[in-house]
Amino acid sequence: MFGVGVWALLRFTAPRRHVYQSADLSDAASIRSADPDLWARSLEKVKEDRGNSGNIALEIPPELRHYEDRHWFLATQVAEVKKFNVQPVQDFVDLAAMISRGEVVPVPAVTDTYILFGVAARVDGGVFTRYVANQNIELNDEAGLRDAYARLESAHANLQKEISGLQTQLAALRKGDSTKQDELEKEITAREQELKSNDENKAQLDQYYSQSYGSPQSRPKLLRDYDSLQALAKNFRGRSFNLDDSSDRQALKIYLLSSLRPEGLKILEEVAERYHDKFDRPLPVSSLVRPEQYQHLLRRFNRYAVLIDTPPHSTGLAFDIDYRYMSVAEQNFLMTELARMKDEGRIEVIRERGANYHVFAFIDGQRPSNELITASLEEAGGPEKETNHAEKPKANAKVKSRSAKKRQ
């Protein structure tokens, strides 16, 4: 049914720019920065050529490698969610409400010590949707709902007409013209698939909005959700966004994804300050809060975007640091700092092969108990959940082997 949701996102709106294009983060930065040139200067510093790093070797601390049980890393973060009953963010509408309540706080796009480098890179200008049962349900007011039904009915009629015309051409073909016959049959199949998808979209609208066929509670709730989002968009952090304009919708999504829980932001600012003091460069932060809805989209492009019931980024406690442009010395320094914070019990962290350090902040600065982590292993399990991180250090494996021999 997720495919239906994607079709709803693509087809229930007027023509727009390419779907899933990268967001214009420089525009968002200039809006939120008192110094319009700070973004450009910071970005240049991040990408600046470091030159020859000499013979310095990359030293990945054990704290940034995976555990022997590869699900323990995720289970630790799930345990923190259980410990404090943290409610994950389902979709953009949910995130907007949490920002309004102050549960997550805005993160500036650029400061003296860090820059949001890649955050919200996959958002588009599509309509806002509710993420329900792995489906994207379009949000509308009454007028928008009428327009959506009209577009679907028009598309249905046009597709049926096209299919009928193609079938007439196919029937009129002379025998032996197999090439043309194959072409027409492929076109008919493609149009029939479009018609099927269009009808599925109509059925989805009926399911959630129809007063005759749908749930009596879902229609008023979705309409209220739209009204709440509309009210927030009219005055969000000092700026007004038009939900009928695709550019404004994209910009609003960028703003929403530029958020973090206060506990996560505190850790981010501390790491960024230490890195900046050492190297006079802004820390490149590539990801902050990610609703489960956005997480599913990212999974199509990023194999490191996990899809468990409670993805760490959906809690607002996780952020990623991009190390692509860092020198070996910078990486070693940063990993040492992160390892120290992990040893203090303040964070969970790992060095991903996807050029990121994934950092997860513990709310009270204390790691969950091993008992709670163990109880969370099943929820963190499943195939390909966290199988692409760095391997367990070989030294640790040797220590374990020696211990096993002693027991024997």
Short mmCIF file of C-alpha atoms in Angstrom, two decimals:
data_model
loop_
_atom_site.label_atom_id
_atom_site.label_comp_id
_atom_site.label_asym_id
_atom_site.label_seq_id
_atom_site.Cartn_x
_atom_site.Cartn_y
_atom_site.Cartn_z
CA MET A 1 0.00 0.00 0.00
CA PHE A 2 3.00 2.32 0.31
CA GLY A 3 3.04 2.58 -3.48
CA VAL A 4 -0.49 3.93 -3.36
CA GLY A 5 0.69 6.62 -0.97
CA VAL A 6 3.47 7.63 -3.31
CA TRP A 7 1.01 7.84 -6.20
CA ALA A 8 -1.23 9.98 -4.04
CA LEU A 9 1.66 12.32 -3.41
CA LEU A 10 2.46 12.55 -7.11
CA ARG A 11 -0.99 12.61 -8.67
CA PHE A 12 -3.30 14.52 -6.32
CA THR A 13 -1.63 17.85 -7.02
CA ALA A 14 -1.24 20.21 -9.94
CA PRO A 15 1.88 19.86 -12.14
CA ARG A 16 5.07 20.76 -10.31
CA ARG A 17 8.82 20.50 -10.54
CA HIS A 18 10.62 17.16 -10.47
CA VAL A 19 9.66 15.10 -7.46
CA TYR A 20 12.31 14.43 -4.78
CA GLN A 21 14.64 17.14 -6.01
CA SER A 22 17.31 18.36 -3.60
CA ALA A 23 16.18 21.29 -1.51
CA ASP A 24 17.70 24.75 -1.94
CA LEU A 25 19.31 24.94 1.49
CA SER A 26 21.16 28.14 0.72
CA ASP A 27 17.83 29.94 0.43
CA ALA A 28 16.73 28.61 3.80
CA ALA A 29 20.06 29.62 5.29
CA SER A 30 19.87 33.18 4.02
CA ILE A 31 16.39 33.54 5.49
CA ARG A 32 17.48 32.43 8.94
CA SER A 33 20.94 33.98 9.16
CA ALA A 34 21.66 37.52 10.26
CA ASP A 35 24.78 37.31 8.11
CA PRO A 36 23.75 36.33 4.53
CA ASP A 37 27.36 35.54 3.64
CA LEU A 38 27.91 33.23 6.60
CA TRP A 39 26.42 30.24 4.77
CA ALA A 40 28.74 30.65 1.76
CA ARG A 41 31.82 31.19 3.93
CA SER A 42 30.99 28.21 6.13
CA LEU A 43 30.32 25.94 3.16
CA GLU A 44 33.64 26.94 1.61
CA LYS A 45 35.42 26.07 4.87
CA VAL A 46 33.75 22.64 5.00
CA LYS A 47 34.79 21.76 1.44
CA GLU A 48 38.20 23.44 1.54
CA ASP A 49 41.12 21.31 0.37
CA ARG A 50 43.07 20.10 3.41
CA GLY A 51 46.19 19.33 1.42
CA ASN A 52 48.49 16.42 2.24
CA SER A 53 47.65 14.95 5.65
CA GLY A 54 51.05 13.28 5.88
CA ASN A 55 51.49 9.86 7.41
CA ILE A 56 48.73 10.19 9.99
CA ALA A 57 46.73 6.97 10.27
CA LEU A 58 42.98 6.86 10.76
CA GLU A 59 42.32 5.49 14.24
CA ILE A 60 38.72 4.44 14.85
CA PRO A 61 38.15 4.00 18.60
CA PRO A 62 36.31 0.86 19.73
CA GLU A 63 33.52 3.13 20.98
CA LEU A 64 32.69 4.08 17.39
CA ARG A 65 32.67 0.52 16.09
CA HIS A 66 29.81 -1.91 16.25
CA TYR A 67 29.15 -4.27 19.11
CA GLU A 68 29.60 -8.00 18.80
CA ASP A 69 25.82 -8.27 18.69
CA ARG A 70 25.17 -5.91 15.82
CA HIS A 71 21.64 -5.11 17.02
CA TRP A 72 22.88 -3.79 20.37
CA PHE A 73 23.55 -0.36 18.86
CA LEU A 74 19.95 0.12 17.76
CA ALA A 75 18.58 -1.59 20.86
CA THR A 76 20.37 0.97 23.04
CA GLN A 77 18.51 3.78 21.33
CA VAL A 78 15.19 1.92 21.45
CA ALA A 79 15.78 1.39 25.19
CA GLU A 80 16.14 5.14 25.69
CA VAL A 81 12.80 5.64 23.94
CA LYS A 82 11.20 3.16 26.33
CA LYS A 83 12.93 4.64 29.35
CA PHE A 84 11.41 8.07 28.82
CA ASN A 85 8.37 7.10 26.73
CA VAL A 86 9.61 9.28 23.85
CA GLN A 87 6.98 9.63 21.13
CA PRO A 88 8.53 9.27 17.65
CA VAL A 89 7.60 11.72 14.92
CA GLN A 90 5.31 10.14 12.32
CA ASP A 91 5.11 12.82 9.63
CA PHE A 92 5.60 16.53 8.91
CA VAL A 93 2.24 17.43 10.47
CA ASP A 94 3.21 15.60 13.64
CA LEU A 95 6.58 17.38 13.64
CA ALA A 96 4.93 20.78 13.23
CA ALA A 97 2.74 20.11 16.27
CA MET A 98 5.77 19.06 18.36
CA ILE A 99 7.58 22.27 17.41
CA SER A 100 4.50 24.27 18.43
CA ARG A 101 4.54 22.51 21.82
CA GLY A 102 8.27 23.14 22.26
CA GLU A 103 9.17 19.44 22.37
CA VAL A 104 11.65 19.94 19.54
CA VAL A 105 13.43 23.22 18.93
CA PRO A 106 14.63 25.00 15.78
CA VAL A 107 18.27 24.57 14.79
CA PRO A 108 19.81 27.49 12.86
CA ALA A 109 20.94 26.57 9.37
CA VAL A 110 24.38 28.03 10.05
CA THR A 111 26.26 29.40 13.07
CA ASP A 112 29.89 30.18 13.82
CA THR A 113 30.50 26.58 14.92
CA TYR A 114 28.30 24.37 12.69
CA ILE A 115 26.38 24.28 9.41
CA LEU A 116 23.43 22.15 8.35
CA PHE A 117 25.05 20.45 5.39
CA GLY A 118 22.61 18.12 3.63
CA VAL A 119 19.70 18.36 6.07
CA ALA A 120 16.38 18.07 4.21
CA ALA A 121 18.19 17.32 0.95
CA ARG A 122 15.37 15.06 -0.31
CA VAL A 123 12.29 17.14 0.44
CA ASP A 124 10.07 18.28 -2.39
CA GLY A 125 7.24 20.74 -2.88
CA GLY A 126 4.52 18.10 -2.72
CA VAL A 127 1.39 18.54 -0.66
CA PHE A 128 1.54 17.72 3.02
CA THR A 129 0.24 14.29 3.91
CA ARG A 130 -0.61 12.25 6.97
CA TYR A 131 1.40 9.04 7.31
CA VAL A 132 -1.12 6.34 8.24
CA ALA A 133 -0.52 2.57 8.00
CA ASN A 134 2.46 3.13 5.65
CA GLN A 135 0.31 5.31 3.39
CA ASN A 136 0.59 9.02 2.63
CA ILE A 137 -2.89 10.49 3.00
CA GLU A 138 -3.18 13.91 1.39
CA LEU A 139 -4.29 16.76 3.63
CA ASN A 140 -6.94 19.09 2.22
CA ASP A 141 -9.50 21.65 3.10
CA GLU A 142 -12.95 21.28 1.56
CA ALA A 143 -12.01 23.18 -1.61
CA GLY A 144 -8.80 21.20 -2.08
CA LEU A 145 -10.68 17.95 -1.58
CA ARG A 146 -13.14 18.83 -4.32
CA ASP A 147 -10.22 19.65 -6.64
CA ALA A 148 -8.54 16.33 -5.85
CA TYR A 149 -11.69 14.36 -6.71
CA ALA A 150 -12.15 16.39 -9.90
CA ARG A 151 -8.58 15.67 -11.04
CA LEU A 152 -8.96 11.96 -10.36
CA GLU A 153 -12.25 11.75 -12.24
CA SER A 154 -10.81 13.70 -15.18
CA ALA A 155 -7.73 11.45 -15.28
CA HIS A 156 -9.98 8.36 -15.16
CA ALA A 157 -12.02 9.53 -18.15
CA ASN A 158 -8.94 10.53 -20.17
CA LEU A 159 -7.16 7.21 -19.52
CA GLN A 160 -10.22 5.20 -20.48
CA LYS A 161 -10.46 7.20 -23.71
CA GLU A 162 -6.78 6.60 -24.49
CA ILE A 163 -7.08 2.87 -23.81
CA SER A 164 -10.15 2.61 -26.03
CA GLY A 165 -8.35 4.42 -28.85
CA LEU A 166 -5.30 2.19 -28.59
CA GLN A 167 -7.46 -0.93 -28.58
CA THR A 168 -9.20 0.31 -31.76
CA GLN A 169 -5.82 0.79 -33.44
CA LEU A 170 -4.76 -2.69 -32.35
CA ALA A 171 -7.90 -4.28 -33.78
CA ALA A 172 -7.40 -2.50 -37.13
CA LEU A 173 -3.83 -3.73 -37.60
CA ARG A 174 -3.07 -5.94 -40.53
CA LYS A 175 -1.85 -9.42 -39.75
CA GLY A 176 1.89 -9.78 -39.67
CA ASP A 177 2.66 -6.32 -38.29
CA SER A 178 4.07 -7.74 -35.08
CA THR A 179 6.31 -4.77 -34.27
CA LYS A 180 3.42 -2.30 -34.22
CA GLN A 181 1.28 -4.82 -32.35
CA ASP A 182 3.91 -5.11 -29.59
CA GLU A 183 4.16 -1.33 -29.30
CA LEU A 184 0.40 -0.90 -28.98
CA GLU A 185 0.10 -3.70 -26.45
CA LYS A 186 2.82 -2.13 -24.30
CA GLU A 187 1.08 1.24 -24.46
CA ILE A 188 -2.24 -0.32 -23.49
CA THR A 189 -0.62 -2.12 -20.55
CA ALA A 190 1.00 1.11 -19.37
CA ARG A 191 -2.26 3.06 -19.58
CA GLU A 192 -4.15 0.29 -17.79
CA GLN A 193 -1.61 0.41 -14.98
CA GLU A 194 -2.07 4.18 -14.74
CA LEU A 195 -5.83 3.71 -14.64
CA LYS A 196 -5.49 1.13 -11.87
CA SER A 197 -3.30 3.46 -9.83
CA ASN A 198 -5.69 6.33 -10.41
CA ASP A 199 -8.61 4.21 -9.20
CA GLU A 200 -6.60 3.12 -6.14
CA ASN A 201 -5.99 6.78 -5.33
CA LYS A 202 -9.71 7.46 -5.63
CA ALA A 203 -10.43 4.52 -3.32
CA GLN A 204 -7.91 5.87 -0.83
CA LEU A 205 -9.60 9.27 -0.80
CA ASP A 206 -12.95 7.56 -0.31
CA GLN A 207 -11.56 5.50 2.54
CA TYR A 208 -10.40 8.52 4.53
CA TYR A 209 -12.59 11.37 3.31
CA SER A 210 -15.86 10.02 1.93
CA GLN A 211 -18.86 10.63 4.18
CA SER A 212 -20.62 7.68 2.59
CA TYR A 213 -17.87 5.04 2.45
CA GLY A 214 -15.09 6.17 4.75
CA SER A 215 -14.54 6.19 8.48
CA PRO A 216 -16.78 8.82 10.09
CA GLN A 217 -13.89 9.96 12.31
CA SER A 218 -11.11 10.24 9.71
CA ARG A 219 -12.57 13.01 7.53
CA PRO A 220 -13.06 15.62 10.29
CA LYS A 221 -9.69 14.71 11.81
CA LEU A 222 -7.83 15.16 8.51
CA LEU A 223 -9.62 18.45 7.89
CA ARG A 224 -8.63 19.62 11.38
CA ASP A 225 -5.03 18.56 10.74
CA TYR A 226 -5.00 20.69 7.61
CA ASP A 227 -6.45 23.68 9.49
CA SER A 228 -3.82 23.31 12.22
CA LEU A 229 -1.00 23.14 9.69
CA GLN A 230 -2.45 26.11 7.82
CA ALA A 231 -2.51 28.18 11.02
CA LEU A 232 1.10 27.26 11.79
CA ALA A 233 2.22 28.00 8.23
CA LYS A 234 0.77 31.52 8.39
CA ASN A 235 3.17 32.39 11.20
CA PHE A 236 6.03 29.94 11.55
CA ARG A 237 9.15 31.39 13.14
CA GLY A 238 8.35 34.85 11.86
CA ARG A 239 7.56 33.85 8.29
CA SER A 240 4.35 33.03 6.43
CA PHE A 241 4.11 30.02 4.09
CA ASN A 242 1.44 29.47 1.46
CA LEU A 243 0.40 25.80 1.49
CA ASP A 244 -0.95 26.17 -2.06
CA ASP A 245 2.52 27.07 -3.37
CA SER A 246 5.01 24.24 -3.97
CA SER A 247 8.07 26.43 -3.26
CA ASP A 248 6.63 27.50 0.07
CA ARG A 249 5.75 23.92 0.96
CA GLN A 250 9.31 22.85 0.24
CA ALA A 251 10.76 25.71 2.29
CA LEU A 252 8.46 24.88 5.21
CA LYS A 253 9.56 21.25 5.14
CA ILE A 254 13.19 22.40 5.28
CA TYR A 255 12.39 24.48 8.34
CA LEU A 256 10.59 21.57 10.00
CA LEU A 257 13.46 19.14 9.42
CA SER A 258 15.92 21.69 10.85
CA SER A 259 14.85 20.77 14.37
CA LEU A 260 16.06 18.68 17.29
CA ARG A 261 15.12 17.92 20.87
CA PRO A 262 16.93 20.25 23.32
CA GLU A 263 19.00 17.35 24.69
CA GLY A 264 20.25 16.51 21.19
CA LEU A 265 20.98 20.15 20.36
CA LYS A 266 23.05 20.53 23.54
CA ILE A 267 25.31 17.66 22.49
CA LEU A 268 25.55 18.97 18.93
CA GLU A 269 26.59 22.43 20.11
CA GLU A 270 29.23 21.01 22.46
CA VAL A 271 30.79 18.80 19.78
CA ALA A 272 30.68 21.63 17.24
CA GLU A 273 32.36 24.08 19.61
CA ARG A 274 35.23 21.71 20.37
CA TYR A 275 35.75 20.91 16.68
CA HIS A 276 35.61 24.59 15.71
CA ASP A 277 38.01 25.64 18.47
CA LYS A 278 40.52 23.05 17.27
CA PHE A 279 40.31 23.49 13.48
CA ASP A 280 38.51 26.81 12.94
CA ARG A 281 35.92 25.08 10.75
CA PRO A 282 32.16 24.70 11.16
CA LEU A 283 30.98 21.17 11.96
CA PRO A 284 28.97 19.82 8.97
CA VAL A 285 25.70 18.33 10.28
CA SER A 286 23.95 16.23 7.64
CA SER A 287 20.77 15.10 9.40
CA LEU A 288 18.59 16.06 12.39
CA VAL A 289 15.05 14.95 13.18
CA ARG A 290 13.48 12.77 10.50
CA PRO A 291 9.81 11.77 10.65
CA GLU A 292 9.13 8.11 9.88
CA GLN A 293 7.40 9.30 6.69
CA TYR A 294 10.62 10.99 5.51
CA GLN A 295 12.72 8.06 6.74
CA HIS A 296 10.87 5.71 4.38
CA LEU A 297 11.56 8.08 1.50
CA LEU A 298 15.26 8.29 2.39
CA ARG A 299 15.54 4.51 2.43
CA ARG A 300 15.17 4.61 -1.36
CA PHE A 301 18.41 6.61 -1.58
CA ASN A 302 20.28 5.77 1.64
CA ARG A 303 20.76 2.20 2.83
CA TYR A 304 21.73 3.48 6.28
CA ALA A 305 18.21 4.86 6.90
CA VAL A 306 16.82 2.12 9.16
CA LEU A 307 13.17 1.14 9.08
CA ILE A 308 12.48 -0.29 12.53
CA ASP A 309 9.32 0.73 14.42
CA THR A 310 11.20 3.55 16.15
CA PRO A 311 13.99 4.85 13.88
CA PRO A 312 16.47 6.85 16.04
CA HIS A 313 16.11 10.03 13.98
CA SER A 314 12.33 10.01 14.46
CA THR A 315 12.88 10.65 18.17
CA GLY A 316 14.58 14.02 17.60
CA LEU A 317 17.52 12.85 19.73
CA ALA A 318 19.81 11.82 16.85
CA PHE A 319 21.94 13.78 14.42
CA ASP A 320 24.59 12.89 11.83
CA ILE A 321 27.99 14.51 11.24
CA ASP A 322 29.38 14.41 7.70
CA TYR A 323 33.10 13.52 7.64
CA ARG A 324 33.57 13.37 3.84
CA TYR A 325 35.77 16.46 3.60
CA MET A 326 37.60 16.09 6.93
CA SER A 327 41.29 15.36 7.13
CA VAL A 328 42.50 12.30 9.02
CA ALA A 329 43.58 14.55 11.90
CA GLU A 330 40.11 16.12 12.06
CA GLN A 331 38.40 12.74 12.05
CA ASN A 332 40.71 11.35 14.72
CA PHE A 333 40.11 14.36 16.96
CA LEU A 334 36.35 14.24 16.47
CA MET A 335 36.15 10.49 17.06
CA THR A 336 38.17 10.87 20.26
CA GLU A 337 35.72 13.49 21.51
CA LEU A 338 32.72 11.35 20.62
CA ALA A 339 34.30 8.29 22.24
CA ARG A 340 34.87 10.30 25.44
CA MET A 341 31.22 11.39 25.53
CA LYS A 342 30.13 7.79 24.98
CA ASP A 343 32.39 6.59 27.81
CA GLU A 344 30.75 9.22 30.03
CA GLY A 345 27.39 7.63 29.21
CA ARG A 346 25.99 10.73 27.47
CA ILE A 347 25.62 9.43 23.91
CA GLU A 348 25.49 6.40 21.66
CA VAL A 349 27.61 6.80 18.53
CA ILE A 350 28.95 4.92 15.56
CA ARG A 351 31.06 5.65 12.51
CA GLU A 352 29.02 4.73 9.44
CA ARG A 353 30.57 3.79 6.13
CA GLY A 354 28.18 6.24 4.53
CA ALA A 355 30.55 9.06 5.59
CA ASN A 356 28.62 9.96 8.75
CA TYR A 357 29.02 9.76 12.49
CA HIS A 358 25.61 8.90 13.90
CA VAL A 359 25.16 10.48 17.33
CA PHE A 360 22.26 9.77 19.70
CA ALA A 361 21.86 11.84 22.88
CA PHE A 362 20.63 10.29 26.13
CA ILE A 363 18.04 12.54 27.74
CA ASP A 364 19.40 12.48 31.29
CA GLY A 365 23.03 11.98 30.30
CA GLN A 366 22.92 8.37 31.45
CA ARG A 367 23.01 5.26 29.33
CA PRO A 368 20.01 2.89 29.61
CA SER A 369 20.58 -0.22 31.69
CA ASN A 370 21.82 -3.39 30.00
CA GLU A 371 18.62 -5.10 31.13
CA LEU A 372 16.49 -2.57 29.27
CA ILE A 373 18.75 -2.76 26.21
CA THR A 374 18.48 -6.56 26.22
CA ALA A 375 14.70 -6.28 26.42
CA SER A 376 14.80 -4.01 23.36
CA LEU A 377 16.87 -6.30 21.14
CA GLU A 378 13.86 -7.89 19.45
CA GLU A 379 12.49 -4.51 18.40
CA ALA A 380 15.89 -3.64 16.95
CA GLY A 381 16.18 -6.94 15.06
CA GLY A 382 15.39 -7.99 11.53
CA PRO A 383 17.35 -8.26 8.29
CA GLU A 384 19.51 -5.38 7.08
CA LYS A 385 18.69 -3.18 10.02
CA GLU A 386 22.21 -2.07 10.91
CA THR A 387 24.46 -4.39 8.96
CA ASN A 388 26.58 -1.80 7.16
CA HIS A 389 28.44 -0.19 10.04
CA ALA A 390 32.12 -0.67 10.84
CA GLU A 391 33.18 -4.09 12.01
CA LYS A 392 33.95 -4.99 15.60
CA PRO A 393 37.68 -4.36 16.29
CA LYS A 394 39.77 -7.45 15.69
CA ALA A 395 41.62 -6.78 18.94
CA ASN A 396 38.42 -7.26 20.88
CA ALA A 397 37.82 -10.53 19.08
CA LYS A 398 41.31 -11.71 20.09
CA VAL A 399 40.68 -10.78 23.71
CA LYS A 400 37.45 -12.75 23.67
CA SER A 401 39.24 -15.73 22.13
CA ARG A 402 41.90 -15.72 24.85
CA SER A 403 39.25 -15.48 27.55
CA ALA A 404 37.39 -18.42 26.05
CA LYS A 405 40.59 -20.51 26.08
CA LYS A 406 41.12 -19.71 29.77
CA ARG A 407 37.58 -20.85 30.59
CA GLN A 408 38.17 -24.06 28.66
#
